[in-house]
CSV table of C-alpha atoms in Angstrom, one decimal:
chain,number,residue,atom,x,y,z
R,8,MET,CA,30.0,-110.5,10.2
R,9,SER,CA,31.6,-110.3,13.5
R,10,LEU,CA,31.8,-107.2,15.5
R,11,ALA,CA,35.5,-105.4,15.4
R,12,ILE,CA,36.7,-105.5,18.8
R,13,SER,CA,37.7,-101.6,17.5
R,14,THR,CA,34.3,-101.1,16.4
R,15,ARG,CA,32.6,-101.8,20.1
R,16,LEU,CA,35.4,-99.3,20.9
R,17,ALA,CA,34.7,-96.6,19.0
R,18,GLU,CA,31.0,-96.9,20.2
R,19,LEU,CA,31.7,-96.9,23.9
R,20,GLY,CA,33.9,-93.6,22.4
R,21,HIS,CA,37.7,-95.2,22.6
R,22,VAL,CA,39.8,-95.7,20.1
R,23,LEU,CA,41.3,-99.4,20.6
R,24,PRO,CA,45.6,-98.4,20.8
R,25,ALA,CA,48.1,-100.1,19.3
R,26,ALA,CA,50.2,-103.1,20.8
R,27,ALA,CA,52.4,-102.1,23.0
R,28,ALA,CA,56.4,-103.8,21.7
R,29,PRO,CA,56.7,-105.3,25.6
R,30,ALA,CA,59.6,-103.4,27.7
R,31,ALA,CA,61.6,-106.1,28.1
R,32,ARG,CA,62.4,-109.4,27.6
R,33,TYR,CA,58.5,-111.2,27.8
R,34,ARG,CA,56.5,-111.7,24.8
R,35,ALA,CA,52.7,-109.5,25.0
R,36,THR,CA,50.5,-112.5,24.8
R,37,VAL,CA,51.4,-116.4,25.1
R,38,ARG,CA,48.8,-119.1,24.7
R,39,VAL,CA,48.5,-122.4,25.5
R,40,GLY,CA,45.6,-124.4,24.4
R,41,ASP,CA,42.5,-122.7,24.3
R,42,LEU,CA,43.9,-120.2,26.7
R,43,LEU,CA,45.3,-116.2,26.2
R,44,PHE,CA,47.8,-115.5,28.7
R,45,VAL,CA,48.6,-111.8,27.7
R,46,SER,CA,51.2,-109.4,30.1
R,47,GLY,CA,50.6,-106.9,32.3
R,48,GLN,CA,49.8,-103.7,30.5
R,49,ILE,CA,50.3,-100.3,32.3
R,50,SER,CA,48.6,-97.1,32.3
R,51,GLU,CA,49.6,-95.4,28.7
R,52,ILE,CA,48.1,-92.2,26.9
R,53,ASP,CA,49.3,-92.1,22.9
R,54,GLY,CA,51.4,-95.2,23.4
R,55,GLU,CA,53.5,-93.5,26.4
R,56,PRO,CA,53.0,-94.2,30.1
R,57,ALA,CA,50.8,-91.6,31.6
R,58,PHE,CA,49.1,-91.7,35.4
R,59,ILE,CA,52.2,-91.4,36.9
R,60,GLY,CA,52.6,-91.7,40.8
R,61,ARG,CA,50.4,-93.3,43.2
R,62,LEU,CA,47.0,-93.5,44.8
R,63,GLY,CA,45.5,-91.2,47.6
R,64,GLU,CA,49.2,-89.5,46.6
R,65,GLY,CA,49.1,-87.3,44.0
R,66,LEU,CA,46.5,-89.0,42.3
R,67,GLY,CA,42.6,-89.8,42.9
R,68,VAL,CA,40.4,-92.5,42.2
R,69,ALA,CA,38.9,-90.5,39.5
R,70,GLU,CA,42.4,-90.1,37.6
R,71,GLY,CA,42.8,-93.9,39.5
R,72,VAL,CA,40.0,-95.1,37.0
R,73,ARG,CA,40.9,-93.8,33.6
R,74,ALA,CA,44.3,-95.1,34.4
R,75,ALA,CA,42.6,-98.3,34.7
R,76,GLU,CA,40.9,-98.3,32.0
R,77,SER,CA,43.6,-97.8,29.9
R,78,ALA,CA,45.8,-99.8,30.7
R,79,ALA,CA,42.6,-102.1,29.7
R,80,LEU,CA,42.4,-100.4,26.0
R,81,GLY,CA,46.7,-102.5,26.4
R,82,LEU,CA,44.9,-105.5,26.8
R,83,LEU,CA,42.0,-105.6,24.9
R,84,ALA,CA,45.1,-104.1,21.7
R,85,GLN,CA,47.3,-107.1,22.4
R,86,ILE,CA,44.3,-109.7,22.4
R,87,ALA,CA,43.3,-107.6,18.5
R,88,ALA,CA,46.9,-108.0,17.7
R,89,SER,CA,47.1,-111.4,18.9
R,90,VAL,CA,43.3,-113.7,17.5
R,91,GLY,CA,42.7,-110.8,15.6
R,92,ASP,CA,40.0,-107.6,15.9
R,93,ARG,CA,36.9,-109.6,16.8
R,94,VAL,CA,34.9,-109.7,19.7
R,95,SER,CA,33.9,-112.9,18.8
R,96,ALA,CA,37.4,-114.4,19.0
R,97,VAL,CA,37.5,-114.3,23.2
R,98,ARG,CA,34.8,-117.2,24.1
R,99,GLN,CA,35.2,-116.1,27.8
R,100,VAL,CA,37.3,-113.8,29.9
R,101,VAL,CA,38.8,-115.8,32.6
R,102,ARG,CA,40.5,-113.1,34.9
R,103,LEU,CA,41.5,-110.2,35.4
R,104,GLY,CA,44.6,-109.4,37.6
R,105,VAL,CA,44.6,-105.7,38.6
R,106,PHE,CA,47.7,-103.9,40.7
R,107,VAL,CA,47.2,-100.2,42.0
R,108,ALA,CA,50.5,-98.5,42.6
R,109,ALA,CA,49.5,-98.0,46.3
R,110,ALA,CA,49.9,-94.9,49.8
R,111,PRO,CA,49.5,-96.4,52.1
R,112,GLY,CA,46.5,-95.9,53.8
R,113,PHE,CA,44.7,-96.7,50.1
R,114,THR,CA,42.0,-98.5,50.3
R,115,GLU,CA,40.5,-98.1,47.2
R,116,ALA,CA,42.1,-100.7,45.2
R,117,SER,CA,38.6,-102.2,44.3
R,118,ALA,CA,36.8,-99.0,43.0
R,119,VAL,CA,40.4,-98.3,40.8
R,120,ALA,CA,39.9,-101.8,39.4
R,121,ASN,CA,36.6,-101.4,38.0
R,122,GLY,CA,38.1,-98.9,35.9
R,123,ALA,CA,40.1,-101.9,33.9
R,124,SER,CA,36.7,-104.2,34.7
R,125,ALA,CA,34.1,-102.4,33.4
R,126,LEU,CA,35.4,-101.4,30.0
R,127,ILE,CA,36.2,-105.0,29.3
R,128,GLU,CA,32.5,-106.0,30.4
R,129,ALA,CA,31.1,-103.4,28.0
R,130,VAL,CA,33.3,-104.5,25.1
R,131,PHE,CA,32.5,-108.7,25.0
R,132,GLY,CA,28.9,-108.1,27.3
R,133,ASP,CA,28.7,-109.3,30.7
R,134,ALA,CA,28.8,-113.1,30.0
R,135,VAL,CA,31.5,-113.1,28.2
R,136,GLY,CA,33.7,-110.1,29.5
R,137,GLY,CA,31.9,-111.5,32.9
R,138,HIS,CA,35.7,-112.3,34.6
R,139,ALA,CA,37.4,-113.2,38.3
R,140,ARG,CA,39.4,-110.4,39.5
R,141,ALA,CA,42.5,-110.0,42.2
R,142,ALA,CA,42.5,-106.5,43.5
R,143,ILE,CA,46.1,-105.6,45.0
R,144,GLY,CA,47.3,-102.2,46.3
R,145,VAL,CA,51.0,-102.1,45.6
R,146,ALA,CA,55.0,-100.4,46.5
R,147,THR,CA,55.4,-99.3,42.4
R,148,LEU,CA,55.3,-100.2,39.0
R,149,PRO,CA,57.0,-100.0,35.8
R,150,ALA,CA,57.7,-96.5,35.0
R,151,GLY,CA,56.1,-95.3,37.7
R,152,VAL,CA,52.5,-95.8,36.5
R,153,ALA,CA,49.3,-95.7,38.4
R,154,VAL,CA,48.0,-99.3,37.5
R,155,GLU,CA,49.3,-102.5,35.6
R,156,VAL,CA,46.3,-105.2,34.4
R,157,ASP,CA,47.4,-108.7,33.3
R,158,ALA,CA,44.9,-111.0,31.8
R,159,ILE,CA,43.6,-114.8,30.8
R,160,LEU,CA,41.5,-115.4,28.5
R,161,GLN,CA,39.3,-118.3,26.9
R,162,LEU,CA,38.8,-118.0,23.1
R,163,ALA,CA,36.6,-119.1,20.8
R,164,GLU,CA,38.9,-121.1,18.6
R,165,PRO,CA,41.2,-123.7,20.1
R,166,GLY,CA,45.3,-123.3,19.3
M,28,MET,CA,69.0,-138.1,24.1
M,29,SER,CA,67.5,-134.6,25.0
M,30,LEU,CA,69.8,-131.9,26.6
M,31,ALA,CA,69.9,-131.7,30.4
M,32,ILE,CA,68.1,-128.3,32.0
M,33,SER,CA,71.6,-128.7,34.1
M,34,THR,CA,74.0,-128.9,31.0
M,35,ARG,CA,72.1,-126.0,29.3
M,36,LEU,CA,73.2,-123.5,32.5
M,37,ALA,CA,76.5,-124.7,32.5
M,38,GLU,CA,76.9,-123.8,29.0
M,39,LEU,CA,75.6,-120.6,31.0
M,40,GLY,CA,77.9,-120.7,33.6
M,41,HIS,CA,75.1,-121.5,35.8
M,42,VAL,CA,74.6,-124.2,38.1
M,43,LEU,CA,71.3,-126.9,39.4
M,44,PRO,CA,71.2,-125.2,42.7
M,45,ALA,CA,68.8,-127.9,44.6
M,46,ALA,CA,65.7,-128.0,44.4
M,47,ALA,CA,64.5,-126.1,47.9
M,48,ALA,CA,61.5,-127.7,49.5
M,49,PRO,CA,58.6,-125.1,50.5
M,50,ALA,CA,59.3,-123.2,53.6
M,51,ALA,CA,55.6,-123.7,54.3
M,52,ARG,CA,52.3,-126.1,54.0
M,53,TYR,CA,52.3,-125.7,50.5
M,54,ARG,CA,53.3,-127.5,47.4
M,55,ALA,CA,56.4,-126.7,45.2
M,56,THR,CA,54.1,-127.7,42.0
M,57,VAL,CA,51.5,-129.1,41.6
M,58,ARG,CA,50.8,-130.5,37.7
M,59,VAL,CA,47.0,-129.8,35.8
M,60,GLY,CA,46.7,-131.8,32.7
M,61,ASP,CA,49.6,-130.3,30.4
M,62,LEU,CA,49.9,-127.2,33.2
M,63,LEU,CA,53.1,-126.8,35.6
M,64,PHE,CA,51.8,-124.2,38.5
M,65,VAL,CA,55.5,-123.3,40.0
M,66,SER,CA,54.5,-122.0,43.4
M,67,GLY,CA,56.6,-118.6,44.1
M,68,GLN,CA,60.6,-119.2,44.2
M,69,ILE,CA,62.3,-116.4,46.1
M,70,SER,CA,65.9,-115.8,45.7
M,71,GLU,CA,68.8,-117.3,47.0
M,72,ILE,CA,72.5,-118.0,47.3
M,73,ASP,CA,73.6,-121.3,48.0
M,74,GLY,CA,70.0,-122.2,49.6
M,75,GLU,CA,69.5,-120.0,51.3
M,76,PRO,CA,67.7,-116.0,51.0
M,77,ALA,CA,69.6,-114.0,48.9
M,78,PHE,CA,69.5,-110.4,48.4
M,79,ILE,CA,68.0,-108.9,51.8
M,80,GLY,CA,66.9,-105.6,51.3
M,81,ARG,CA,64.7,-103.5,48.7
M,82,LEU,CA,65.3,-102.5,45.4
M,83,GLY,CA,65.8,-98.4,45.5
M,84,GLU,CA,67.0,-99.1,49.4
M,85,GLY,CA,69.9,-100.6,49.6
M,86,LEU,CA,70.0,-102.7,46.8
M,87,GLY,CA,70.5,-101.5,43.1
M,88,VAL,CA,69.0,-102.7,39.8
M,89,ALA,CA,72.8,-104.9,38.7
M,90,GLU,CA,71.6,-106.5,42.6
M,91,GLY,CA,68.6,-107.0,41.8
M,92,VAL,CA,68.3,-108.3,37.8
M,93,ARG,CA,70.8,-111.0,39.8
M,94,ALA,CA,68.5,-111.4,42.0
M,95,ALA,CA,65.3,-112.6,39.6
M,96,GLU,CA,68.4,-114.8,38.2
M,97,SER,CA,68.2,-116.6,41.5
M,98,ALA,CA,64.8,-116.9,41.5
M,99,ALA,CA,64.4,-118.1,38.6
M,100,LEU,CA,67.7,-121.1,39.2
M,101,GLY,CA,64.9,-121.8,41.8
M,102,LEU,CA,62.3,-122.7,39.2
M,103,LEU,CA,64.5,-124.2,36.6
M,104,ALA,CA,65.3,-126.4,40.1
M,105,GLN,CA,61.4,-127.2,40.6
M,106,ILE,CA,61.2,-127.6,37.2
M,107,ALA,CA,63.4,-130.6,37.3
M,108,ALA,CA,62.6,-131.8,40.5
M,109,SER,CA,59.0,-132.2,38.9
M,110,VAL,CA,59.4,-133.4,35.9
M,111,GLY,CA,62.9,-134.3,34.9
M,112,ASP,CA,66.2,-132.6,33.9
M,113,ARG,CA,65.4,-132.2,30.6
M,114,VAL,CA,64.6,-128.7,28.6
M,115,SER,CA,62.7,-130.7,26.4
M,116,ALA,CA,60.1,-131.8,28.8
M,117,VAL,CA,58.8,-127.8,29.2
M,118,ARG,CA,57.0,-127.9,25.7
M,119,GLN,CA,56.1,-123.5,26.4
M,120,VAL,CA,57.3,-121.3,29.0
M,121,VAL,CA,53.2,-119.8,29.7
M,122,ARG,CA,53.8,-117.1,32.2
M,123,LEU,CA,56.4,-115.2,35.0
M,124,GLY,CA,54.5,-113.9,37.8
M,125,VAL,CA,57.9,-111.4,38.8
M,126,PHE,CA,57.8,-109.5,42.4
M,127,VAL,CA,59.7,-107.0,43.2
M,128,ALA,CA,60.7,-106.0,46.7
M,129,ALA,CA,60.7,-102.4,46.3
M,130,ALA,CA,61.0,-98.8,47.8
M,131,PRO,CA,58.4,-96.0,46.9
M,132,GLY,CA,59.8,-94.2,43.7
M,133,PHE,CA,61.6,-97.8,42.5
M,134,THR,CA,60.4,-97.5,38.7
M,135,GLU,CA,62.3,-100.2,37.7
M,136,ALA,CA,60.8,-103.4,38.8
M,137,SER,CA,60.5,-104.2,34.6
M,138,ALA,CA,64.5,-104.4,34.5
M,139,VAL,CA,64.9,-106.6,37.4
M,140,ALA,CA,62.8,-108.9,36.2
M,141,ASN,CA,64.4,-109.1,33.0
M,142,GLY,CA,67.1,-111.1,35.1
M,143,ALA,CA,64.5,-113.9,35.3
M,144,SER,CA,63.2,-113.6,32.0
M,145,ALA,CA,66.9,-113.9,30.3
M,146,LEU,CA,67.7,-117.0,32.2
M,147,ILE,CA,64.5,-118.2,31.1
M,148,GLU,CA,64.6,-117.7,27.7
M,149,ALA,CA,68.6,-118.3,27.3
M,150,VAL,CA,67.9,-122.1,28.3
M,151,PHE,CA,64.6,-123.2,26.3
M,152,GLY,CA,65.0,-120.7,24.2
M,153,ASP,CA,63.1,-117.7,22.4
M,154,ALA,CA,60.5,-119.9,20.8
M,155,VAL,CA,59.2,-122.2,24.0
M,156,GLY,CA,61.3,-120.1,26.5
M,157,GLY,CA,59.4,-117.0,25.4
M,158,HIS,CA,56.5,-116.0,27.8
M,159,ALA,CA,53.9,-113.9,29.0
M,160,ARG,CA,55.1,-112.3,32.4
M,161,ALA,CA,53.7,-109.3,34.9
M,162,ALA,CA,56.5,-107.2,37.2
M,163,ILE,CA,55.2,-105.5,39.9
M,164,GLY,CA,56.9,-103.7,43.2
M,165,VAL,CA,55.7,-105.6,46.0
M,166,ALA,CA,56.1,-103.9,49.7
M,167,THR,CA,58.0,-106.5,51.6
M,168,LEU,CA,58.6,-109.9,50.7
M,169,PRO,CA,59.1,-114.0,52.5
M,170,ALA,CA,62.6,-113.7,54.3
M,171,GLY,CA,62.8,-110.5,53.6
M,172,VAL,CA,64.1,-110.6,50.0
M,173,ALA,CA,64.1,-108.4,46.6
M,174,VAL,CA,62.9,-110.6,43.8
M,175,GLU,CA,60.2,-114.1,44.2
M,176,VAL,CA,59.0,-115.2,40.5
M,177,ASP,CA,56.9,-118.1,40.5
M,178,ALA,CA,55.9,-119.6,37.4
M,179,ILE,CA,53.4,-121.7,35.2
M,180,LEU,CA,54.1,-124.1,32.3
M,181,GLN,CA,52.6,-126.6,29.8
M,182,LEU,CA,55.0,-129.5,29.3
M,183,ALA,CA,55.6,-131.5,26.6
M,184,GLU,CA,53.5,-134.9,27.9
M,185,PRO,CA,49.9,-134.1,29.9
M,186,GLY,CA,49.7,-135.4,33.1
K,30,MET,CA,27.5,-140.0,50.4
K,31,SER,CA,29.8,-136.5,49.8
K,32,LEU,CA,31.6,-134.5,52.6
K,33,ALA,CA,29.9,-131.4,52.9
K,34,ILE,CA,31.8,-128.8,53.0
K,35,SER,CA,30.1,-127.3,55.6
K,36,THR,CA,30.5,-130.1,57.7
K,37,ARG,CA,34.3,-130.7,57.7
K,38,LEU,CA,34.5,-126.9,58.4
K,39,ALA,CA,32.9,-127.9,61.4
K,40,GLU,CA,34.2,-130.6,62.1
K,41,LEU,CA,37.6,-128.7,62.0
K,42,GLY,CA,35.5,-125.6,64.7
K,43,HIS,CA,34.9,-123.7,61.1
K,44,VAL,CA,31.5,-122.2,60.1
K,45,LEU,CA,31.2,-122.5,56.0
K,46,PRO,CA,30.2,-118.0,55.7
K,47,ALA,CA,27.6,-117.0,52.9
K,48,ALA,CA,29.4,-116.8,50.0
K,49,ALA,CA,30.3,-112.9,49.6
K,50,ALA,CA,28.7,-111.2,46.0
K,51,PRO,CA,31.3,-109.2,44.4
K,52,ALA,CA,32.1,-106.0,46.1
K,53,ALA,CA,32.7,-104.2,42.9
K,54,ARG,CA,31.8,-105.0,39.1
K,55,TYR,CA,33.3,-109.0,38.6
K,56,ARG,CA,32.4,-111.7,39.6
K,57,ALA,CA,32.8,-114.1,42.2
K,58,THR,CA,34.1,-117.3,39.9
K,59,VAL,CA,35.0,-118.4,36.8
K,60,ARG,CA,35.0,-121.9,35.2
K,61,VAL,CA,36.7,-122.7,31.9
K,62,GLY,CA,37.0,-126.6,31.7
K,63,ASP,CA,37.6,-127.7,34.6
K,64,LEU,CA,39.4,-125.3,36.0
K,65,LEU,CA,37.9,-122.6,38.5
K,66,PHE,CA,38.9,-119.1,38.9
K,67,VAL,CA,38.2,-117.8,42.1
K,68,SER,CA,38.4,-114.2,42.6
K,69,GLY,CA,40.5,-112.4,45.5
K,70,GLN,CA,38.7,-113.1,49.0
K,71,ILE,CA,39.6,-110.3,51.3
K,72,SER,CA,39.4,-111.2,55.9
K,73,GLU,CA,35.7,-110.7,57.0
K,74,ILE,CA,33.9,-111.4,59.9
K,75,ASP,CA,30.1,-112.1,59.9
K,76,GLY,CA,30.1,-110.9,56.2
K,77,GLU,CA,32.4,-107.6,56.9
K,78,PRO,CA,35.9,-106.8,56.1
K,79,ALA,CA,37.9,-107.8,59.3
K,80,PHE,CA,41.4,-107.3,60.4
K,81,ILE,CA,42.2,-104.0,59.2
K,82,GLY,CA,45.5,-102.7,59.2
K,83,ARG,CA,48.5,-104.2,58.3
K,84,LEU,CA,51.2,-106.9,59.3
K,85,GLY,CA,54.2,-105.3,61.7
K,86,GLU,CA,52.1,-102.3,62.0
K,87,GLY,CA,49.6,-102.7,64.7
K,88,LEU,CA,48.9,-106.3,63.2
K,89,GLY,CA,51.2,-109.3,64.8
K,90,VAL,CA,52.1,-112.5,62.8
K,91,ALA,CA,48.8,-114.4,65.0
K,92,GLU,CA,46.2,-112.2,63.9
K,93,GLY,CA,47.9,-112.2,60.3
K,94,VAL,CA,47.0,-116.5,60.2
K,95,ARG,CA,43.6,-116.1,61.3
K,96,ALA,CA,43.2,-112.8,58.8
K,97,ALA,CA,44.5,-115.4,56.0
K,98,GLU,CA,42.2,-118.0,57.6
K,99,SER,CA,38.6,-116.2,57.0
K,100,ALA,CA,39.9,-115.2,53.5
K,101,ALA,CA,40.6,-118.7,53.0
K,102,LEU,CA,37.2,-119.3,54.0
K,103,GLY,CA,35.8,-117.0,51.5
K,104,LEU,CA,37.5,-119.0,49.3
K,105,LEU,CA,35.9,-122.4,50.6
K,106,ALA,CA,31.9,-120.2,50.4
K,107,GLN,CA,32.1,-119.3,46.5
K,108,ILE,CA,33.3,-122.5,45.8
K,109,ALA,CA,30.6,-124.3,47.8
K,110,ALA,CA,28.3,-121.8,45.8
K,111,SER,CA,30.0,-122.2,42.3
K,112,VAL,CA,29.9,-126.6,42.4
K,113,GLY,CA,28.3,-127.9,45.4
K,114,ASP,CA,28.9,-128.4,49.1
K,115,ARG,CA,30.7,-131.1,48.6
K,116,VAL,CA,34.3,-131.5,49.1
K,117,SER,CA,34.9,-134.2,46.6
K,118,ALA,CA,33.6,-131.5,43.7
K,119,VAL,CA,36.9,-130.5,43.7
K,120,ARG,CA,39.7,-132.7,42.2
K,121,GLN,CA,43.2,-130.9,42.9
K,122,VAL,CA,44.0,-126.9,44.2
K,123,VAL,CA,45.9,-125.6,41.8
K,124,ARG,CA,47.5,-122.7,43.4
K,125,LEU,CA,46.9,-120.3,45.8
K,126,GLY,CA,47.6,-116.5,45.3
K,127,VAL,CA,47.9,-114.9,49.4
K,128,PHE,CA,49.0,-111.1,49.7
K,129,VAL,CA,49.7,-109.8,52.8
K,130,ALA,CA,49.5,-106.1,53.4
K,131,ALA,CA,53.0,-105.5,55.5
K,132,ALA,CA,54.5,-102.2,56.1
K,133,PRO,CA,57.9,-102.6,55.3
K,134,GLY,CA,60.6,-104.4,57.3
K,135,PHE,CA,57.5,-107.3,58.1
K,136,THR,CA,59.4,-110.3,56.4
K,137,GLU,CA,57.2,-113.3,57.6
K,138,ALA,CA,54.6,-113.6,54.5
K,139,SER,CA,55.0,-116.6,54.3
K,140,ALA,CA,53.6,-117.6,58.4
K,141,VAL,CA,50.5,-115.8,56.8
K,142,ALA,CA,49.4,-117.4,53.9
K,143,ASN,CA,49.9,-120.7,56.4
K,144,GLY,CA,47.8,-119.8,58.0
K,145,ALA,CA,44.8,-120.2,54.3
K,146,SER,CA,47.2,-123.3,53.0
K,147,ALA,CA,46.3,-125.0,56.3
K,148,LEU,CA,43.1,-124.7,55.9
K,149,ILE,CA,42.5,-125.4,53.3
K,150,GLU,CA,44.6,-129.1,53.2
K,151,ALA,CA,42.8,-129.3,56.5
K,152,VAL,CA,39.5,-129.6,54.0
K,153,PHE,CA,40.1,-131.3,51.3
K,154,GLY,CA,42.7,-133.2,52.8
K,155,ASP,CA,47.0,-133.0,51.7
K,156,ALA,CA,46.3,-135.4,48.3
K,157,VAL,CA,43.4,-133.2,47.2
K,158,GLY,CA,44.2,-129.3,49.3
K,159,GLY,CA,47.9,-129.6,48.7
K,160,HIS,CA,48.7,-126.4,46.2
K,161,ALA,CA,51.3,-124.0,44.7
K,162,ARG,CA,50.7,-120.8,45.9
K,163,ALA,CA,53.2,-117.2,46.1
K,164,ALA,CA,52.7,-115.1,49.1
K,165,ILE,CA,53.8,-112.5,49.2
K,166,GLY,CA,53.7,-108.2,51.3
K,167,VAL,CA,51.5,-105.4,49.0
K,168,ALA,CA,50.6,-101.6,49.8
K,169,THR,CA,47.4,-102.1,50.8
K,170,LEU,CA,44.2,-104.4,49.6
K,171,PRO,CA,40.7,-103.4,49.5
K,172,ALA,CA,38.8,-101.9,52.2
K,173,GLY,CA,42.1,-101.9,54.1
K,174,VAL,CA,42.3,-105.7,54.9
K,175,ALA,CA,45.0,-107.4,56.1
K,176,VAL,CA,45.3,-110.1,53.3
K,177,GLU,CA,43.4,-111.5,50.3
K,178,VAL,CA,43.6,-114.6,48.2
K,179,ASP,CA,42.9,-116.1,45.8
K,180,ALA,CA,42.4,-119.3,44.4
K,181,ILE,CA,42.3,-121.3,41.1
K,182,LEU,CA,40.8,-125.2,41.1
K,183,GLN,CA,40.6,-128.0,39.1
K,184,LEU,CA,37.6,-129.6,39.7
K,185,ALA,CA,36.2,-133.6,39.5
K,186,GLU,CA,33.7,-133.1,36.6
K,187,PRO,CA,34.5,-131.2,33.2
K,188,GLY,CA,32.1,-128.5,32.4
């Protein structure tokens, strides 16, 4: 039997959140062939936008890492809602886009982004979970959160 | 006979603009398999960069929504120029990337991005037009415009 | 015999750098089917982050163009490391994402991005090297560099 994403998260000390409904006019996920595109997920706690503020201005790297981790939990929730709560549903994590709200002079977007990357790799393992990434410091994010992460994944079963 | 994108836009009160020539050294669209990648289209009116400024600083959400809508019109112009002025040429809108020039403290990038998402869904219908999305607030955009939108689409006919 | 990327670069007056190890928890490249996703590469000289600062604030367009070119050299190094130092390994450059660290008011991200686009097109030729692009001005980039570029390519041989 395939390991559940929620079970693997529990082993890592996390709870799989409910998949957030899109905040606006778009879909949480779109599948095309064997690729799954997941919309940007913002940092949240208990379904509410969290880690409000910008890195380098009120928020430090440690909080940014946790914000990125929470956004990655949101990605996992969307993946589970879309293709099932099974680690094996994902053949390869392809790319994460990590957007970090950053004050001028903040240069550690990469360290913050590791909060998302590390969780995704821990859940899927290094081979499947290893991904290409672009991490950038942006001006602002929806709801004033510190981090947003989107994803492209390859699924185990073609659509 | 297939509905024209230009006809559907007219029903919605819009005019399909001419496809903008790339402002620099890149292509407006690239096709790979059944995917069409459309370069970032900036907000324009009558072929000229428009909605100059940043959201939360001179430009309000209502103007931002119209800026996003104009960028989406630019996407539609590129799609029509690339694969024909037919709604049915698109099998699925996969992803929109929405970049909103934002002053510090502007937290409504998602509301602005809806201007693009709503138009795309209105043209293609909810099923085909529904898309994944990432909306972020950026520092600046080419020509000083307020909104830029790029897209990935799945086409009805493989290349 | 296929032309080497390094040879073509030498003809253009450039040296293919060593592929940078990912600065953090991600992979430099991920392949899915015939697509290669390349992680964001920052502007570098001799393997060190370079062109530190923001455009429109200490750095001018000419320096930005060279920064973008150096990031494109990083992409080429990753491509060569992943699929071999052969121009013919790439069937089509699909998309470049160009992130330009920009002070408020800087509106020439597109001109800066041309530094990357022009080099990629020179190496692969107009047909193969022509690509879709989104160029945006961001708040900050990892290590404080001026430019980061990521890429999606179609390979000549499916994986």
